[in-house]
PDB file of C-alpha atoms in Angstrom:
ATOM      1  CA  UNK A 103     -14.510   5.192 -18.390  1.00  0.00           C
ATOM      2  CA  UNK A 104     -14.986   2.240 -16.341  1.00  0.00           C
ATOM      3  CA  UNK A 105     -18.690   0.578 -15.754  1.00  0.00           C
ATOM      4  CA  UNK A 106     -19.444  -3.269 -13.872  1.00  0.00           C
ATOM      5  CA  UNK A 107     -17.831  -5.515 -16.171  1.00  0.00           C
ATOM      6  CA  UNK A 108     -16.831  -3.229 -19.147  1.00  0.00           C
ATOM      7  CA  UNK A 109     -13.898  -0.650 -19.372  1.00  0.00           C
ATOM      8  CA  UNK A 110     -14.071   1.573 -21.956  1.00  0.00           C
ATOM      9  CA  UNK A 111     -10.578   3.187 -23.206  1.00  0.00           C
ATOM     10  CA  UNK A 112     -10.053   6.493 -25.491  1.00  0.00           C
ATOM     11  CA  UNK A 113      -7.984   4.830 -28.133  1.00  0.00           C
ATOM     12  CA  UNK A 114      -4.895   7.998 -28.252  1.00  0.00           C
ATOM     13  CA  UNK A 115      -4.826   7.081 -24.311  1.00  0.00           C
ATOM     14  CA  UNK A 116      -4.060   3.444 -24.786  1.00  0.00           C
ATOM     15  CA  UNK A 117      -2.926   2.541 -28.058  1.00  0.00           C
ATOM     16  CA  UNK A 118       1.169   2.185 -28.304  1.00  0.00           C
ATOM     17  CA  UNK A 119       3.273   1.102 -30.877  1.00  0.00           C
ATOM     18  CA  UNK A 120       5.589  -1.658 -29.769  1.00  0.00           C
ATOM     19  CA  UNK A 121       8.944  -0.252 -31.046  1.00  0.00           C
ATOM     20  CA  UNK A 122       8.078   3.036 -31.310  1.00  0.00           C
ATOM     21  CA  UNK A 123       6.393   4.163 -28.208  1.00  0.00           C
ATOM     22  CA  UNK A 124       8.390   6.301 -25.554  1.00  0.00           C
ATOM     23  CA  UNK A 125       8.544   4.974 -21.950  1.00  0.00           C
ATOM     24  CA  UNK A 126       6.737   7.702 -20.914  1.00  0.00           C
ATOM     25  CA  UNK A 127       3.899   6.736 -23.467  1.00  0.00           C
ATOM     26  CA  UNK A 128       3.822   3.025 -22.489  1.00  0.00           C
ATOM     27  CA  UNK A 129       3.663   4.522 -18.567  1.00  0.00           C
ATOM     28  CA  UNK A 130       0.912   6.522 -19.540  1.00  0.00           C
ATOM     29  CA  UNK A 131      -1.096   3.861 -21.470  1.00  0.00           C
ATOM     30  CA  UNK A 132      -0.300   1.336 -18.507  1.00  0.00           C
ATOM     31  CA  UNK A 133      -1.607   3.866 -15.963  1.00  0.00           C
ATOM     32  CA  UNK A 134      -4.524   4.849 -17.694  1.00  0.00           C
ATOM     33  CA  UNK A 135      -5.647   1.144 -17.851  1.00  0.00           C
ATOM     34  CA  UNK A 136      -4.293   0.160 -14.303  1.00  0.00           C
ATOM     35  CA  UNK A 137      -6.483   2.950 -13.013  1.00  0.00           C
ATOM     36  CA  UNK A 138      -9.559   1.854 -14.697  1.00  0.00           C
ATOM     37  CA  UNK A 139      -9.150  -1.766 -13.492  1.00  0.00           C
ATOM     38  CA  UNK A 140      -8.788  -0.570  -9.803  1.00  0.00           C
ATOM     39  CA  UNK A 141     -12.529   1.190 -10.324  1.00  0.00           C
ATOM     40  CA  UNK A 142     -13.831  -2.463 -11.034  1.00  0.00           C
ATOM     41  CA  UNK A 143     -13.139  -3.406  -7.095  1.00  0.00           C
ATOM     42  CA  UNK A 144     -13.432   0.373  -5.817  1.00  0.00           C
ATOM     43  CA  UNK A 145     -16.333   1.767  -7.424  1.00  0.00           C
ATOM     44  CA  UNK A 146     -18.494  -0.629  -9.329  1.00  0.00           C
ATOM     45  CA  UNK A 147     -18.004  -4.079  -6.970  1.00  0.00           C
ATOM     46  CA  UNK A 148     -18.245  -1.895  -4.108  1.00  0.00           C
ATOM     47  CA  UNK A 149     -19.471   1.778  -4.687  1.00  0.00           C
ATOM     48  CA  UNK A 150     -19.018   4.807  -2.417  1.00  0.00           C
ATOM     49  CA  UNK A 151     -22.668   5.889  -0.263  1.00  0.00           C
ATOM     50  CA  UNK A 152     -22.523   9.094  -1.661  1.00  0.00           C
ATOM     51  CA  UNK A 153     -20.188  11.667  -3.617  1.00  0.00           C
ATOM     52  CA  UNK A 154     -19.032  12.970  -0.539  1.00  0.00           C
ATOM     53  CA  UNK A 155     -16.699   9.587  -0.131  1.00  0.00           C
ATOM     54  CA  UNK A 156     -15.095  10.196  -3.818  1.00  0.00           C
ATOM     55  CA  UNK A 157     -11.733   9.238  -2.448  1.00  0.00           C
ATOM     56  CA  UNK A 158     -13.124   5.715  -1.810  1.00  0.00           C
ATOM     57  CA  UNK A 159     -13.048   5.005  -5.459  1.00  0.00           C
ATOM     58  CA  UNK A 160     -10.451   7.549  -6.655  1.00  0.00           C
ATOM     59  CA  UNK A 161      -7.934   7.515  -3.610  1.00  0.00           C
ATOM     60  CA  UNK A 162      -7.810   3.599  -4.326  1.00  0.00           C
ATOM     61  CA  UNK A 163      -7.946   3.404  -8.292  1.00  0.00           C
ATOM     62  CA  UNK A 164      -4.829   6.091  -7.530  1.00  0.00           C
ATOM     63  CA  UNK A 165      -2.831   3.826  -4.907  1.00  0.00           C
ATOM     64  CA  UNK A 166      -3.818   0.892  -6.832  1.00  0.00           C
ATOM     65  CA  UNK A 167      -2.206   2.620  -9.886  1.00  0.00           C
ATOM     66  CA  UNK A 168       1.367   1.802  -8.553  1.00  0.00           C
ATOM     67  CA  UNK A 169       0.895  -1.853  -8.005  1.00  0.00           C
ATOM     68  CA  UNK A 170      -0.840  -2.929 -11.030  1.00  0.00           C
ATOM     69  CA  UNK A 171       1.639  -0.738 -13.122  1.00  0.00           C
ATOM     70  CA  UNK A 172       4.980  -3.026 -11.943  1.00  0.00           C
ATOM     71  CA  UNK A 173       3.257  -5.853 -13.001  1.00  0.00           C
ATOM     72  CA  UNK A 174       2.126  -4.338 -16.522  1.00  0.00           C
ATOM     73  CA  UNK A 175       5.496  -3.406 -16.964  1.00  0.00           C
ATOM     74  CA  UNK A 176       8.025  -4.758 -14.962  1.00  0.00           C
ATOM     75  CA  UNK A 177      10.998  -3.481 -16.337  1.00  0.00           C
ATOM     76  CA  UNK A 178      10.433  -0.335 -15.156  1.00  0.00           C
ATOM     77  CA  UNK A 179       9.751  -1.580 -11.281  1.00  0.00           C
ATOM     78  CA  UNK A 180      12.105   0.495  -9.918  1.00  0.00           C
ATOM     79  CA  UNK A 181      11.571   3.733 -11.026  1.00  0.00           C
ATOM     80  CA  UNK A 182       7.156   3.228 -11.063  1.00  0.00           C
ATOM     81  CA  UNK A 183       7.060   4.412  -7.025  1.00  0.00           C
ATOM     82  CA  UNK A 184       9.339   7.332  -7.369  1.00  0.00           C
ATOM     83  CA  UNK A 185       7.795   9.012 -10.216  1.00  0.00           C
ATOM     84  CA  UNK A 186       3.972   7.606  -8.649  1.00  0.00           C
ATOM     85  CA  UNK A 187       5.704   9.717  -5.156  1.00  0.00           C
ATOM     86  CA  UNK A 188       6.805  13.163  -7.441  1.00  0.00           C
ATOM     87  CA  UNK A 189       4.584  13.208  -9.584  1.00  0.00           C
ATOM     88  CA  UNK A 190       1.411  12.239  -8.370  1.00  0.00           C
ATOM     89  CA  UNK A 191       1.706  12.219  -4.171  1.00  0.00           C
ATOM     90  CA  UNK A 192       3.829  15.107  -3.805  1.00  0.00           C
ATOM     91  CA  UNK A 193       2.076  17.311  -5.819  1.00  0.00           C
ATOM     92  CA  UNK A 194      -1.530  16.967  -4.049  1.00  0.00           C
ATOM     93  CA  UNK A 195      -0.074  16.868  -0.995  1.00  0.00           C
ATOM     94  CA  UNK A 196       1.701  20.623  -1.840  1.00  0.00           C
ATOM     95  CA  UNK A 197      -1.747  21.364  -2.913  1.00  0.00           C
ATOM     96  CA  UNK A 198      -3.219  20.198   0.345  1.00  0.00           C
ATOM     97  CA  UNK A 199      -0.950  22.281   2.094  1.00  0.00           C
ATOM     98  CA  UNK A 200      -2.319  25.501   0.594  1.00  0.00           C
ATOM     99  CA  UNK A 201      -5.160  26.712   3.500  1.00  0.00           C
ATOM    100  CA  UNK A 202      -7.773  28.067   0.660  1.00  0.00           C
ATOM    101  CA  UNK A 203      -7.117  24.827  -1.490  1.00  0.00           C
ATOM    102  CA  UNK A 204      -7.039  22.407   1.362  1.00  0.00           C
ATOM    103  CA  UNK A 205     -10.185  19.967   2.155  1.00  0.00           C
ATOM    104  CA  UNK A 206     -10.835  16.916   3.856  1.00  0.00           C
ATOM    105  CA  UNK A 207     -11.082  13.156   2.120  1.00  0.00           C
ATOM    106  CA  UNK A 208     -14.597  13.310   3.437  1.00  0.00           C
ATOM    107  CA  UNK A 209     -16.029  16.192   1.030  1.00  0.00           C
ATOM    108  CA  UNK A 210     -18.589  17.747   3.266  1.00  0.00           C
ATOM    109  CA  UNK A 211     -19.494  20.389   0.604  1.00  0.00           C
ATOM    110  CA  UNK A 212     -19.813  17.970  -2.234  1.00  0.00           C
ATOM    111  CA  UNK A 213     -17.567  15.844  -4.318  1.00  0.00           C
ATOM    112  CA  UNK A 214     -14.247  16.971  -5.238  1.00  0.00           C
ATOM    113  CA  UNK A 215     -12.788  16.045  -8.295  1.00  0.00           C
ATOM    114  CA  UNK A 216      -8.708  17.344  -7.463  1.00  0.00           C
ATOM    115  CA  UNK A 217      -5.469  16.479  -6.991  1.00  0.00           C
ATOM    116  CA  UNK A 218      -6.017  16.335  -3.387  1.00  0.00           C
ATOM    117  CA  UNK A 219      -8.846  13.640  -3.583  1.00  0.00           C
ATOM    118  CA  UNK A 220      -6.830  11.489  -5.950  1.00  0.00           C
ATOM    119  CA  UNK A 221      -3.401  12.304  -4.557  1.00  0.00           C
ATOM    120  CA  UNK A 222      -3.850  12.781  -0.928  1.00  0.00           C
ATOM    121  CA  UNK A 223      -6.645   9.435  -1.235  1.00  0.00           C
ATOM    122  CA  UNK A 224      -3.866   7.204  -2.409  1.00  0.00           C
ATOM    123  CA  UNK A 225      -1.097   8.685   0.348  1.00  0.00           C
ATOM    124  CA  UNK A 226      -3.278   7.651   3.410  1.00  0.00           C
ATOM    125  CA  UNK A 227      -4.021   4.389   1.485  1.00  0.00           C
ATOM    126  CA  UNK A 228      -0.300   3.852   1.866  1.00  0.00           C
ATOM    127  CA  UNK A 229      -0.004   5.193   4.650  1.00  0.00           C
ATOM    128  CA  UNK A 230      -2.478   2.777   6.313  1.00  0.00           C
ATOM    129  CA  UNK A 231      -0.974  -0.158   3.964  1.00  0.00           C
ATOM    130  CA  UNK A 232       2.528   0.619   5.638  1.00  0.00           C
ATOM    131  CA  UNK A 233       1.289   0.370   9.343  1.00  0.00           C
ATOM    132  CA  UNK A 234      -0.921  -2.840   8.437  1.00  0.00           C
ATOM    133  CA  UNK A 235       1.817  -4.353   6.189  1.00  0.00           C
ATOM    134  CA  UNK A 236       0.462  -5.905   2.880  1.00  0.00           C
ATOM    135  CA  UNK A 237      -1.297  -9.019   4.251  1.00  0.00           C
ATOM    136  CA  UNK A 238      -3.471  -7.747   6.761  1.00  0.00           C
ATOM    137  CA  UNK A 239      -4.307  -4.990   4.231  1.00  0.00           C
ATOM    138  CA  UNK A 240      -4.972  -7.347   1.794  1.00  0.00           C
ATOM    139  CA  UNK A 241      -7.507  -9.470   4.298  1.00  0.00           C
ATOM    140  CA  UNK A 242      -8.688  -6.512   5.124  1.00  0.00           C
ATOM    141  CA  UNK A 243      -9.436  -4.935   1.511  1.00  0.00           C
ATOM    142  CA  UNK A 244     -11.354  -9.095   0.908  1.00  0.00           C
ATOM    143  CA  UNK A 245     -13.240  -8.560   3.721  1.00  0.00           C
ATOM    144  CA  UNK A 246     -14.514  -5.226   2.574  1.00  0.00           C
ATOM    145  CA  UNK A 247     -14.874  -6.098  -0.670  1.00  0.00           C
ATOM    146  CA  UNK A 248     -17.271  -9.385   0.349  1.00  0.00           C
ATOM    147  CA  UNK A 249     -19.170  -7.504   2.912  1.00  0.00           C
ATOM    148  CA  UNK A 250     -19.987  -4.538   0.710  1.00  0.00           C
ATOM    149  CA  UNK A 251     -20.065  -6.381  -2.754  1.00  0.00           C
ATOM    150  CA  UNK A 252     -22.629  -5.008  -4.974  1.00  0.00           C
ATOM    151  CA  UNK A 253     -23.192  -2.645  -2.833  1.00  0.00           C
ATOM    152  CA  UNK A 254     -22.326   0.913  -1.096  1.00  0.00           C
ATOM    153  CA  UNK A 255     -20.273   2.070   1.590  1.00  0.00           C
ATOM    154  CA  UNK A 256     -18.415   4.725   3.515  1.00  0.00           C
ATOM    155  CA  UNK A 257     -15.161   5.498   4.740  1.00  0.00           C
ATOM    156  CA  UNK A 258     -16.078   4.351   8.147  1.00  0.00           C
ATOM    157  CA  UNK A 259     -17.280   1.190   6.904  1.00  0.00           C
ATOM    158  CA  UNK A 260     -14.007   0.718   5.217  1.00  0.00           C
ATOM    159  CA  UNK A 261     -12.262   1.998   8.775  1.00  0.00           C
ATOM    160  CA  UNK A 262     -14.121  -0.696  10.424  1.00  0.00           C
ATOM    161  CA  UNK A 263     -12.709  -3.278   8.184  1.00  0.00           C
ATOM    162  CA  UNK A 264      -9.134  -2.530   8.900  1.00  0.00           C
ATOM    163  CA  UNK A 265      -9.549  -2.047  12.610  1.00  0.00           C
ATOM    164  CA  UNK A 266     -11.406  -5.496  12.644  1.00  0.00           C
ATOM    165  CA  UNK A 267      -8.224  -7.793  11.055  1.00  0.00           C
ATOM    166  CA  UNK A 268      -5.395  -5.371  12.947  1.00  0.00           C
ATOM    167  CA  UNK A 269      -7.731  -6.694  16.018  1.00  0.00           C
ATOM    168  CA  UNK A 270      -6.884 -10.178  15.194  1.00  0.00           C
ATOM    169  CA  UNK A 271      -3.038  -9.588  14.539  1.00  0.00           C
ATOM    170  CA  UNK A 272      -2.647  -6.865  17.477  1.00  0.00           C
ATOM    171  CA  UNK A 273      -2.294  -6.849  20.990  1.00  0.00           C
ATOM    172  CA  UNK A 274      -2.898  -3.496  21.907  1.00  0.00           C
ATOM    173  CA  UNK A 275      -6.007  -1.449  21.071  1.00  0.00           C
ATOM    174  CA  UNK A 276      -6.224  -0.457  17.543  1.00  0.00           C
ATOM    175  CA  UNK A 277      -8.603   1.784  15.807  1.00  0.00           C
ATOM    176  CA  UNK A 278      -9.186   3.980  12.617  1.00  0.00           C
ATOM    177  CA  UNK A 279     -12.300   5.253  13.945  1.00  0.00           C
ATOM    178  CA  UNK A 280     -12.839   9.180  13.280  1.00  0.00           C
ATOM    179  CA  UNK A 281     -12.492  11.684  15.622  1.00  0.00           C
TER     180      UNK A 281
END
């Protein structure tokens, strides 16, 4: 359980034993913690408007999962985005594809707490992070983050954030606005 400035870990989800420990055990630890971190940006610095925006703090601790797990453990940098891709992208997006199961990012009917929000959250997070490239996501993740700071937001705020620094780098029109 994360909270502004203080992360708060079940010890059986963190605690490994140096020699000991199974990869899948120190993978586990590292993503448990990795996610957690990711909340202090996406969810306490800058918190979603209301519930119905979930994947604003979950989609990213999710994406953000990946990246701060190669650096935890960098031996196993190669194999972190396929297993992230199986086992947690492929899987909500499966879900996703089932009609009765299916809902949108933006939970009209509430918050929902699923593989699809966390899942499906992080795949159009990478999705948008492989049409900005990593810079100009980057820029535009700061810019969000210092507009928004201490403060709440929606997805379209975020939208508008990313549309604003492809502007700059862009020549044709570019937009993430919603339909």
């Amino acid at each position: 359980m994360e909270n502004y400035g203080l992360i708060i870990y079940k010890y059986q989800f963190v605690a490994i034993h140096p020699k000991d420990s199974t990869t899948d055990a120190r993978q586990a630890a590292a993503k448990v913690i990795c996610h957690e971190l990711a909340h202090q940006w996406f969810g306490d610095t800058v918190t979603a408007m209301w519930w119905d925006d979930l994947f604003l703090q979950e989609g990213f601790a999710a994406f953000f999962e990946r990246f701060n797990m190669r650096m935890a453990i960098p031996q196993q940098k190669p194999y972190i985005l396929t297993k992230w891709l199986t086992q947690r992208i492929q899987p909500s997006l499966r879900l996703d594809a089932i009609i009765k199961r299916s809902h949108p990012l933006y939970a009209y009917n509430g918050p929902e707490f699923d593989l699809i929000t966390y899942g499906k959250g992080a795949s159009v997070l990478r999705m948008i992070y492989s049409v900005l490239g990593a810079d100009n996501f980057r820029s535009s993740l700061q810019a969000y983050i210092k507009k928004y700071q201490f403060s709440n937001a929606d997805h379209e705020m975020l939208f508008a954030e990313f549309t604003a620094v492809m502007q700059l780098f862009v020549e044709r029109n570019f937009s993430l606005e919603s339909p």
